[in-house]
Tab-separated table of C-alpha atoms and ligand atoms in Angstrom:
chain	number	residue	atom	x	y	z
A	1	MET	CA	94.250	-92.034	10.825
A	2	LYS	CA	92.147	-89.129	10.939
A	3	GLU	CA	93.614	-86.251	9.027
A	4	ILE	CA	92.955	-82.491	9.374
A	5	VAL	CA	91.389	-81.298	6.766
A	6	LEU	CA	91.786	-77.440	6.543
A	7	SER	CA	89.825	-75.154	3.671
A	8	GLY	CA	89.726	-71.001	3.367
A	9	ILE	CA	86.642	-69.311	1.961
A	10	ARG	CA	86.655	-66.196	-0.311
A	11	SER	CA	84.153	-63.863	1.135
A	12	THR	CA	83.840	-62.898	-2.362
A	13	GLY	CA	80.484	-63.360	-4.286
A	14	ASN	CA	77.871	-66.367	-3.945
A	15	LEU	CA	77.983	-70.071	-4.529
A	16	HIS	CA	77.483	-71.692	-7.977
A	17	ILE	CA	76.385	-74.873	-8.723
A	18	GLY	CA	80.411	-75.357	-9.856
A	19	ASN	CA	81.448	-74.427	-6.340
A	20	TYR	CA	79.144	-76.876	-4.816
A	21	PHE	CA	79.712	-80.482	-7.160
A	22	GLY	CA	83.005	-79.054	-7.304
A	23	ALA	CA	84.150	-78.560	-3.971
A	24	LEU	CA	81.417	-78.076	-1.296
A	25	ARG	CA	79.657	-81.506	-2.019
A	26	ASN	CA	82.936	-83.136	-0.765
A	27	PHE	CA	83.090	-81.392	1.992
A	28	ILE	CA	79.988	-81.944	3.638
A	29	LYS	CA	81.181	-85.431	2.493
A	30	MET	CA	84.413	-84.838	4.425
A	31	GLN	CA	83.375	-83.882	7.702
A	32	ASP	CA	82.124	-87.627	8.383
A	33	GLU	CA	86.232	-88.809	7.607
A	34	ASN	CA	88.242	-85.711	9.190
A	35	ASP	CA	89.026	-83.474	11.353
A	36	CYS	CA	87.572	-80.199	9.717
A	37	PHE	CA	88.273	-76.710	9.655
A	38	PHE	CA	86.608	-74.561	7.282
A	39	PHE	CA	86.794	-70.653	7.567
A	40	ILE	CA	86.415	-67.683	5.833
A	41	ALA	CA	89.393	-65.775	4.350
A	42	ASP	CA	88.139	-62.176	5.368
A	43	LEU	CA	91.627	-60.420	5.961
A	44	HIS	CA	92.943	-61.403	3.226
A	45	SER	CA	89.550	-60.385	1.122
A	46	LEU	CA	90.907	-56.806	2.258
A	47	THR	CA	93.841	-57.340	-0.262
A	48	THR	CA	91.423	-56.387	-2.817
A	49	HIS	CA	88.306	-55.897	-1.935
A	50	PRO	CA	88.440	-53.091	1.206
A	51	ASP	CA	84.890	-51.318	1.133
A	52	PRO	CA	83.915	-51.520	4.503
A	53	LEU	CA	80.478	-51.183	3.126
A	54	ASN	CA	80.856	-54.704	1.697
A	55	PHE	CA	82.341	-56.466	3.791
A	56	HIS	CA	80.227	-57.848	6.316
A	57	GLU	CA	77.729	-58.591	4.390
A	58	ASN	CA	80.347	-60.616	2.181
A	59	VAL	CA	81.452	-63.079	4.885
A	60	LYS	CA	77.431	-63.189	6.015
A	61	THR	CA	76.324	-64.135	2.647
A	62	VAL	CA	79.328	-66.532	2.083
A	63	LEU	CA	78.868	-68.480	5.789
A	64	SER	CA	75.426	-68.378	5.004
A	65	GLU	CA	75.537	-70.018	1.861
A	66	TYR	CA	77.744	-72.994	2.993
A	67	LEU	CA	75.826	-73.487	6.294
A	68	ALA	CA	72.451	-73.801	3.942
A	69	SER	CA	74.586	-76.512	1.530
A	70	GLY	CA	75.733	-78.970	4.741
A	71	LEU	CA	78.766	-77.568	6.447
A	72	ASP	CA	77.767	-78.318	10.692
A	73	PRO	CA	79.099	-76.478	13.286
A	74	GLU	CA	78.927	-79.954	15.312
A	75	LYS	CA	80.725	-82.078	12.740
A	76	SER	CA	84.028	-79.466	11.479
A	77	VAL	CA	85.276	-75.963	13.388
A	78	ILE	CA	83.710	-73.542	11.290
A	79	PHE	CA	85.135	-70.098	11.911
A	80	VAL	CA	85.936	-66.694	10.421
A	81	GLN	CA	89.495	-65.506	10.043
A	82	SER	CA	89.494	-62.359	11.492
A	83	THR	CA	87.861	-64.037	14.710
A	84	VAL	CA	90.863	-65.545	15.641
A	85	PRO	CA	93.358	-63.166	16.315
A	86	GLU	CA	96.531	-65.853	16.926
A	87	VAL	CA	96.104	-66.105	13.615
A	88	SER	CA	97.673	-62.255	12.572
A	89	GLU	CA	100.113	-62.833	15.643
A	90	LEU	CA	101.160	-66.117	14.190
A	91	TYR	CA	101.309	-64.138	10.698
A	92	THR	CA	103.671	-61.185	12.084
A	93	LEU	CA	106.018	-63.830	13.149
A	94	MET	CA	105.816	-66.242	10.313
A	95	ASN	CA	106.833	-62.867	8.024
A	96	MET	CA	110.344	-62.882	10.038
A	97	TRP	CA	111.153	-66.217	7.977
A	98	SER	CA	109.683	-65.522	4.613
A	99	TYR	CA	112.125	-63.752	2.293
A	100	VAL	CA	110.822	-60.877	-0.318
A	101	GLY	CA	112.242	-62.292	-2.496
A	102	GLU	CA	110.456	-65.657	-3.404
A	103	LEU	CA	107.017	-63.392	-2.414
A	104	GLU	CA	108.008	-61.423	-4.653
A	105	ARG	CA	108.170	-64.492	-7.788
A	106	THR	CA	104.349	-65.416	-6.626
A	107	SER	CA	102.276	-65.720	-9.560
A	108	SER	CA	99.525	-64.164	-8.185
A	109	PHE	CA	101.374	-61.392	-7.018
A	110	LYS	CA	102.697	-61.030	-10.390
A	111	GLU	CA	99.122	-61.032	-12.086
A	112	LYS	CA	97.692	-58.763	-9.355
A	113	VAL	CA	100.524	-56.426	-9.852
A	114	ARG	CA	99.752	-55.997	-13.640
A	115	LYS	CA	95.799	-55.972	-13.171
A	116	HIS	CA	96.249	-53.344	-10.349
A	117	PRO	CA	99.282	-51.233	-10.614
A	118	ASN	CA	97.727	-48.747	-8.258
A	119	ASN	CA	97.257	-51.362	-5.984
A	120	VAL	CA	100.242	-53.327	-4.786
A	121	ASN	CA	99.708	-53.320	-0.570
A	122	ALA	CA	102.016	-55.384	1.630
A	123	GLY	CA	98.948	-57.019	2.437
A	124	LEU	CA	99.156	-58.947	-1.618
A	125	LEU	CA	102.987	-59.291	-1.094
A	126	THR	CA	102.285	-61.417	1.923
A	127	TYR	CA	99.367	-62.933	0.609
A	128	PRO	CA	100.998	-66.287	0.853
A	129	VAL	CA	102.421	-66.194	4.377
A	130	LEU	CA	98.890	-65.308	5.420
A	131	MET	CA	97.332	-68.179	3.843
A	132	ALA	CA	100.513	-71.012	5.345
A	133	THR	CA	99.413	-68.774	8.667
A	134	ASP	CA	96.203	-70.341	8.012
A	135	ILE	CA	97.487	-73.846	7.506
A	136	LEU	CA	99.819	-74.218	9.816
A	137	ILE	CA	98.005	-72.524	12.868
A	138	HIS	CA	96.323	-76.051	12.759
A	139	ARG	CA	98.900	-78.444	12.164
A	140	ALA	CA	96.582	-79.126	9.695
A	141	ASN	CA	97.594	-81.829	6.768
A	142	ARG	CA	95.364	-82.009	4.408
A	143	VAL	CA	94.608	-78.944	2.350
A	144	PRO	CA	91.701	-78.637	-0.732
A	145	VAL	CA	92.533	-76.449	-3.217
A	146	GLY	CA	91.944	-75.811	-7.120
A	147	LYS	CA	94.735	-75.635	-9.628
A	148	ASP	CA	95.341	-71.797	-8.867
A	149	GLN	CA	96.037	-72.403	-5.200
A	150	GLU	CA	99.126	-74.860	-5.064
A	151	GLN	CA	101.799	-72.300	-4.884
A	152	HIS	CA	100.396	-70.973	-2.449
A	153	LEU	CA	99.943	-74.690	-1.145
A	154	GLU	CA	103.705	-75.180	-1.650
A	155	MET	CA	104.920	-72.214	-0.121
A	156	ALA	CA	103.427	-73.260	3.194
A	157	ARG	CA	105.046	-76.559	2.450
A	158	VAL	CA	108.408	-74.343	2.352
A	159	PHE	CA	107.446	-71.989	5.431
A	160	ALA	CA	106.966	-75.157	7.379
A	161	ARG	CA	110.199	-76.776	6.408
A	162	ARG	CA	112.102	-73.676	6.843
A	163	PHE	CA	111.016	-73.073	10.305
A	164	ASN	CA	111.874	-76.268	11.180
A	165	SER	CA	115.352	-76.222	10.191
A	166	LEU	CA	115.857	-73.159	11.041
A	167	TYR	CA	114.925	-74.027	14.971
A	168	ASN	CA	116.246	-77.741	14.647
A	169	VAL	CA	112.569	-78.801	15.150
A	170	ASP	CA	109.950	-81.457	14.308
A	171	PHE	CA	107.146	-78.868	14.810
A	172	PHE	CA	105.138	-78.337	11.734
A	173	PRO	CA	104.102	-81.083	9.165
A	174	GLU	CA	104.206	-80.228	5.970
A	175	PRO	CA	100.514	-79.741	4.437
A	176	SER	CA	99.610	-81.446	1.477
A	177	ALA	CA	96.734	-81.079	-1.307
A	178	TYR	CA	93.507	-82.958	-0.253
A	179	ASN	CA	92.483	-84.913	-3.604
A	180	PHE	CA	88.911	-86.037	-4.204
A	181	GLY	CA	90.257	-88.133	-6.654
A	182	THR	CA	87.809	-89.654	-9.383
A	183	GLU	CA	84.962	-87.344	-7.310
A	184	LEU	CA	86.212	-84.407	-8.943
A	185	VAL	CA	84.100	-83.059	-11.713
A	186	LYS	CA	84.336	-79.980	-13.515
A	187	VAL	CA	81.187	-78.177	-13.780
A	188	PRO	CA	80.660	-76.385	-17.579
A	189	GLY	CA	79.106	-73.143	-18.302
A	190	LEU	CA	75.715	-72.724	-20.292
A	191	ASP	CA	77.282	-70.781	-22.956
A	192	GLY	CA	78.838	-73.409	-25.031
A	193	SER	CA	82.344	-73.736	-23.561
A	194	GLY	CA	84.256	-73.143	-20.747
A	195	LYS	CA	83.632	-74.032	-16.830
A	196	MET	CA	81.326	-72.069	-14.968
A	197	GLY	CA	82.789	-69.283	-12.674
A	198	LYS	CA	82.193	-65.972	-10.939
A	199	SER	CA	84.571	-64.156	-13.066
A	200	GLU	CA	82.589	-65.866	-16.547
A	201	GLY	CA	79.390	-64.482	-15.533
A	202	ASN	CA	77.797	-67.754	-16.617
A	203	GLY	CA	76.928	-68.813	-12.717
A	204	ILE	CA	73.713	-71.087	-11.841
A	205	TYR	CA	73.812	-69.607	-8.093
A	206	LEU	CA	72.519	-71.372	-4.607
A	207	ALA	CA	70.675	-68.411	-4.493
A	208	ASP	CA	69.108	-67.732	-7.544
A	209	ASP	CA	65.192	-67.865	-7.604
A	210	GLU	CA	63.485	-70.661	-9.081
A	211	LYS	CA	62.289	-67.879	-12.526
A	212	THR	CA	65.891	-67.104	-12.477
A	213	ILE	CA	66.874	-71.148	-13.124
A	214	ARG	CA	65.072	-72.014	-15.933
A	215	LYS	CA	65.703	-68.625	-17.641
A	216	LYS	CA	69.553	-69.607	-17.451
A	217	VAL	CA	68.627	-73.021	-18.751
A	218	MET	CA	66.191	-71.900	-21.356
A	219	LYS	CA	69.093	-69.997	-22.763
A	220	ALA	CA	71.652	-72.106	-22.857
A	221	VAL	CA	73.513	-72.990	-25.944
A	222	THR	CA	72.953	-76.546	-28.016
A	223	ASP	CA	73.183	-77.313	-31.650
A	224	SER	CA	71.406	-77.332	-34.613
A	225	GLY	CA	69.978	-81.061	-33.430
A	226	THR	CA	70.444	-82.959	-35.904
A	227	VAL	CA	72.894	-86.050	-35.157
A	228	ASP	CA	75.185	-88.455	-37.800
A	229	ALA	CA	75.728	-92.169	-36.577
A	230	GLY	CA	78.642	-92.189	-35.054
A	231	ALA	CA	79.518	-88.035	-35.067
A	232	THR	CA	80.749	-86.918	-31.774
A	233	MET	CA	78.820	-84.645	-29.316
A	234	SER	CA	79.256	-81.187	-29.844
A	235	GLU	CA	80.423	-79.210	-26.823
A	236	PRO	CA	77.814	-77.060	-25.728
A	237	VAL	CA	75.515	-80.695	-26.119
A	238	GLN	CA	78.052	-82.690	-24.029
A	239	ASN	CA	77.982	-79.904	-20.906
A	240	LEU	CA	74.167	-80.055	-20.799
A	241	PHE	CA	74.582	-83.823	-20.469
A	242	THR	CA	77.803	-83.129	-17.946
A	243	ILE	CA	74.707	-81.160	-16.093
A	244	LEU	CA	72.203	-83.148	-16.952
A	245	GLN	CA	74.253	-86.509	-14.801
A	246	LEU	CA	75.035	-84.318	-11.763
A	247	VAL	CA	71.480	-83.650	-10.993
A	248	SER	CA	69.056	-85.782	-12.691
A	249	SER	CA	68.533	-90.112	-11.808
A	250	ASN	CA	70.075	-92.658	-14.380
A	251	GLU	CA	66.612	-93.018	-16.466
A	252	VAL	CA	66.811	-89.383	-17.306
A	253	VAL	CA	69.918	-89.287	-18.715
A	254	GLN	CA	69.966	-92.775	-20.313
A	255	PHE	CA	66.353	-91.922	-21.619
A	256	TYR	CA	68.094	-88.576	-23.505
A	257	MET	CA	71.127	-89.669	-24.529
A	258	GLU	CA	69.291	-92.534	-26.371
A	259	LYS	CA	66.784	-89.594	-27.960
A	260	TYR	CA	70.469	-87.992	-28.639
A	261	ARG	CA	71.815	-91.075	-30.342
A	262	ALA	CA	68.145	-91.380	-32.736
A	263	GLY	CA	68.127	-88.264	-33.769
A	264	GLU	CA	65.512	-87.446	-32.525
A	265	ILE	CA	66.223	-85.402	-29.339
A	266	ARG	CA	63.954	-82.140	-28.324
A	267	TYR	CA	66.721	-79.891	-27.157
A	268	GLY	CA	63.916	-77.556	-25.028
A	269	ASP	CA	62.334	-80.984	-23.756
A	270	MET	CA	65.683	-81.708	-22.057
A	271	LYS	CA	66.369	-78.620	-20.331
A	272	LYS	CA	63.097	-77.935	-18.931
A	273	GLN	CA	63.984	-81.468	-17.008
A	274	LEU	CA	67.600	-80.241	-16.635
A	275	ALA	CA	65.567	-76.988	-15.088
A	276	ASP	CA	63.589	-78.691	-13.317
A	277	ASP	CA	66.383	-81.334	-11.619
A	278	ILE	CA	68.863	-78.445	-10.826
A	279	CYS	CA	65.746	-76.742	-8.706
A	280	LYS	CA	65.137	-79.849	-7.315
A	281	VAL	CA	68.978	-79.411	-5.781
A	282	THR	CA	69.129	-75.706	-5.249
A	283	LEU	CA	65.884	-74.448	-4.179
A	284	PRO	CA	65.823	-76.344	-0.539
A	285	ILE	CA	69.136	-74.818	-0.099
A	286	ARG	CA	67.909	-71.420	-1.314
A	287	GLU	CA	65.213	-71.777	0.825
A	288	ARG	CA	67.640	-72.856	4.285
A	289	ILE	CA	70.142	-69.663	3.161
A	290	LEU	CA	67.313	-66.742	3.169
A	291	GLU	CA	66.196	-68.389	6.746
A	292	ILE	CA	69.542	-68.403	8.091
A	293	LYS	CA	70.630	-65.061	6.385
A	294	ASP	CA	67.980	-63.266	8.301
A	295	ASN	CA	68.935	-65.254	11.531
A	296	GLU	CA	71.552	-62.981	12.863
A	297	LYS	CA	71.260	-64.760	16.020
A	298	TYR	CA	72.003	-68.322	14.598
A	299	LEU	CA	75.083	-66.651	12.931
A	300	ASN	CA	76.380	-64.713	15.383
A	301	GLU	CA	76.296	-67.808	18.033
A	302	THR	CA	77.978	-70.418	15.730
A	303	VAL	CA	80.775	-67.519	14.812
A	304	LYS	CA	80.781	-67.564	18.672
A	305	TYR	CA	81.582	-71.180	18.438
A	306	GLY	CA	83.550	-71.364	15.805
A	307	ALA	CA	85.753	-68.926	17.040
A	308	GLU	CA	86.476	-70.629	20.199
A	309	LYS	CA	86.813	-73.973	19.160
A	310	ALA	CA	89.600	-72.585	16.659
A	311	ARG	CA	91.042	-70.321	18.989
A	312	LYS	CA	91.858	-73.130	21.572
A	313	SER	CA	93.560	-75.230	18.437
A	314	ALA	CA	95.488	-71.539	18.010
A	315	SER	CA	97.214	-70.481	20.205
A	316	LYS	CA	98.706	-74.462	21.533
A	317	THR	CA	100.592	-73.543	18.352
A	318	LEU	CA	101.054	-70.134	18.576
A	319	ALA	CA	102.337	-70.797	22.412
A	320	GLU	CA	104.229	-73.101	21.153
A	321	VAL	CA	105.790	-71.535	18.277
A	322	LYS	CA	106.857	-68.822	20.696
A	323	LYS	CA	108.579	-70.855	22.882
A	324	ILE	CA	110.016	-72.411	20.339
A	325	MET	CA	111.375	-69.366	19.033
A	326	GLY	CA	112.790	-67.748	22.907
A	327	PHE	CA	109.970	-65.754	24.188
A	328	LYS	CA	110.064	-66.021	27.807
A	329	TRP	CA	107.504	-63.914	29.543
A	330	ASN	CA	104.477	-65.601	29.389
B	1	ADP	P1	84.506	-68.979	-8.703
B	1	ADP	O1	85.331	-69.916	-10.591
B	1	ADP	O2	83.539	-69.083	-8.525
B	1	ADP	O3	85.214	-68.065	-8.622
B	1	ADP	P2	86.794	-70.245	-6.919
B	1	ADP	O4	87.595	-70.058	-7.517
B	1	ADP	O5	86.328	-69.524	-5.744
B	1	ADP	O6	84.855	-70.109	-7.911
B	1	ADP	O7	86.693	-71.298	-6.242
B	1	ADP	C1	86.163	-72.170	-5.362
B	1	ADP	C2	85.987	-73.657	-5.618
B	1	ADP	O8	84.836	-74.419	-6.586
B	1	ADP	C3	87.178	-74.602	-5.847
B	1	ADP	O9	87.720	-75.380	-4.459
B	1	ADP	C4	87.394	-74.465	-7.188
B	1	ADP	O10	88.281	-76.158	-7.637
B	1	ADP	C5	85.439	-75.013	-7.194
B	1	ADP	N1	84.704	-74.801	-8.665
B	1	ADP	C6	84.889	-73.719	-8.946
B	1	ADP	N2	83.845	-73.662	-10.198
B	1	ADP	C7	84.175	-74.754	-10.434
B	1	ADP	C8	83.401	-75.560	-11.724
B	1	ADP	N3	83.193	-74.939	-12.509
B	1	ADP	N4	83.422	-77.156	-11.556
B	1	ADP	C9	84.146	-77.616	-10.377
B	1	ADP	N5	84.473	-76.919	-9.321
B	1	ADP	C10	84.611	-75.338	-9.299
B	2	LIG	N1	93.487	-68.596	-1.382
B	2	LIG	C1	92.797	-69.007	-1.087
B	2	LIG	C2	91.952	-69.088	-2.101
B	2	LIG	O1	92.016	-68.187	-3.061
B	2	LIG	C3	91.856	-68.858	0.314
B	2	LIG	C4	92.522	-69.397	1.427
B	2	LIG	C5	93.012	-68.292	2.613
B	2	LIG	C6	92.761	-70.653	1.929
B	2	LIG	N2	93.540	-69.241	3.189
B	2	LIG	C7	93.927	-70.104	3.511
B	2	LIG	C8	93.067	-71.744	0.998
B	2	LIG	C9	94.273	-71.450	3.867
B	2	LIG	C10	93.226	-73.341	2.001
B	2	LIG	C11	93.776	-73.122	2.818
B	2	LIG	O2	90.986	-69.721	-2.530
C-alpha cells in the first residue's frame, strides 16, 4: 500500500553531503514509491531566525538545493509552509488540546531556554504543536526524522490520539518514523572524528565550487600512514574510506584498501581521488542550484503549484476537523 510520507525541512543553512547521502538521496527514491510531501518549515524558522533580511533568501536557497538534487514537483508535493494558511488555522485549533505542561517538558524547548534565555517566545513553546499540525493536516503516516526529532514525532502521535479520544472519532492516523533501514548512513566530517554537520563547521556543501572542495578534502585529517598487519584502522582514515565508499566505484575503494593493507598507501593520492569523485557527484548539482536560484519565474511557479496541491489536501482535513469540533457556519 502507498503511504503518505511527509518531511519538513529547516530553512537555515546550505546542504552538505551529509544531508545529501543521509537524507536527500533517500527522499529522491521515496518519491517513486509513496505519496510524498516535502515542505520548507519557514514558520518554524521564525522561532529562532526572525531576520526579515535573510528570511526569503534562506527559503529560496534551501528550495533551490532540494530541487537541484532531484526532488520533483510533479512526483511530490513540494511547498513552503507559510503559503498554506490552513496550517496556521489548524495550528490555532490544535493549541486547544495541547497542554502547557507537556510542552514545557519537551527537550528541545528546555535546551532553547537554556541557550537563549532572552528569546523564550511562545512559538518556541508550541513548536511541537506546529510540527504536529504539519503532519496531521495531510494525515501522513510516515515521517522520516533524525534522532533529534523523535520526541516531536511522539508528541504528534499524542495529539492525534488525544483528538480522536476527545471527540470520540477515528480521524487522525498516528504517524510513525520512516526508517531507511540498512540504507541509513552517517557521513563523517573530514576533521578526524564525529559526523559532518552545519554547526560542526566541517561540511562539504553541495553549492561549494571545485576549488573549495579540493581544498577541504586535501586538508582532511589522516594518520602517519604506517600500518602494522592486523592493526585497526584509525578513525580519521576510516572516515575517508566511508566517504570514498559513497562517491567512488568499488574498484577504487578496493584499490586504496589494498594499498592501505599493504602499508603502501599515499594519503595524498587517495584524497585527490576522493576530491575528484565528490566533485563528480556535487558539481552537476551545484550547476543546477545556480541555474534554479537565478530563475525567479521557475521558483515562483513551483511554489505556487506546490501550494495549490498542499492546500487541496490541507483544506479537506481542516474542514473535517472543524465539523467534528462543532463549527457550523460554513
Ligand atoms: P545539520 O547537521 O547539517 O544541521 P540537520 O540536523 O538539519 O543537519 O539534518 C537534516 C537531515 O540530514 C536529517 O535527516 C539528518 O539525519 C541528515 N544528516 C545531517 N547530517 C548528516 C550526516 N553527517 N550523515 C548522515 N545524515 C545526516
Ligand atoms: N522540526 C523539524 C526539524 O527541525 C522540521 C519540521 C517541521 C518537520 N515540521 C515538520 C519535520 C514535520 C517532519 C515533519 O528538522
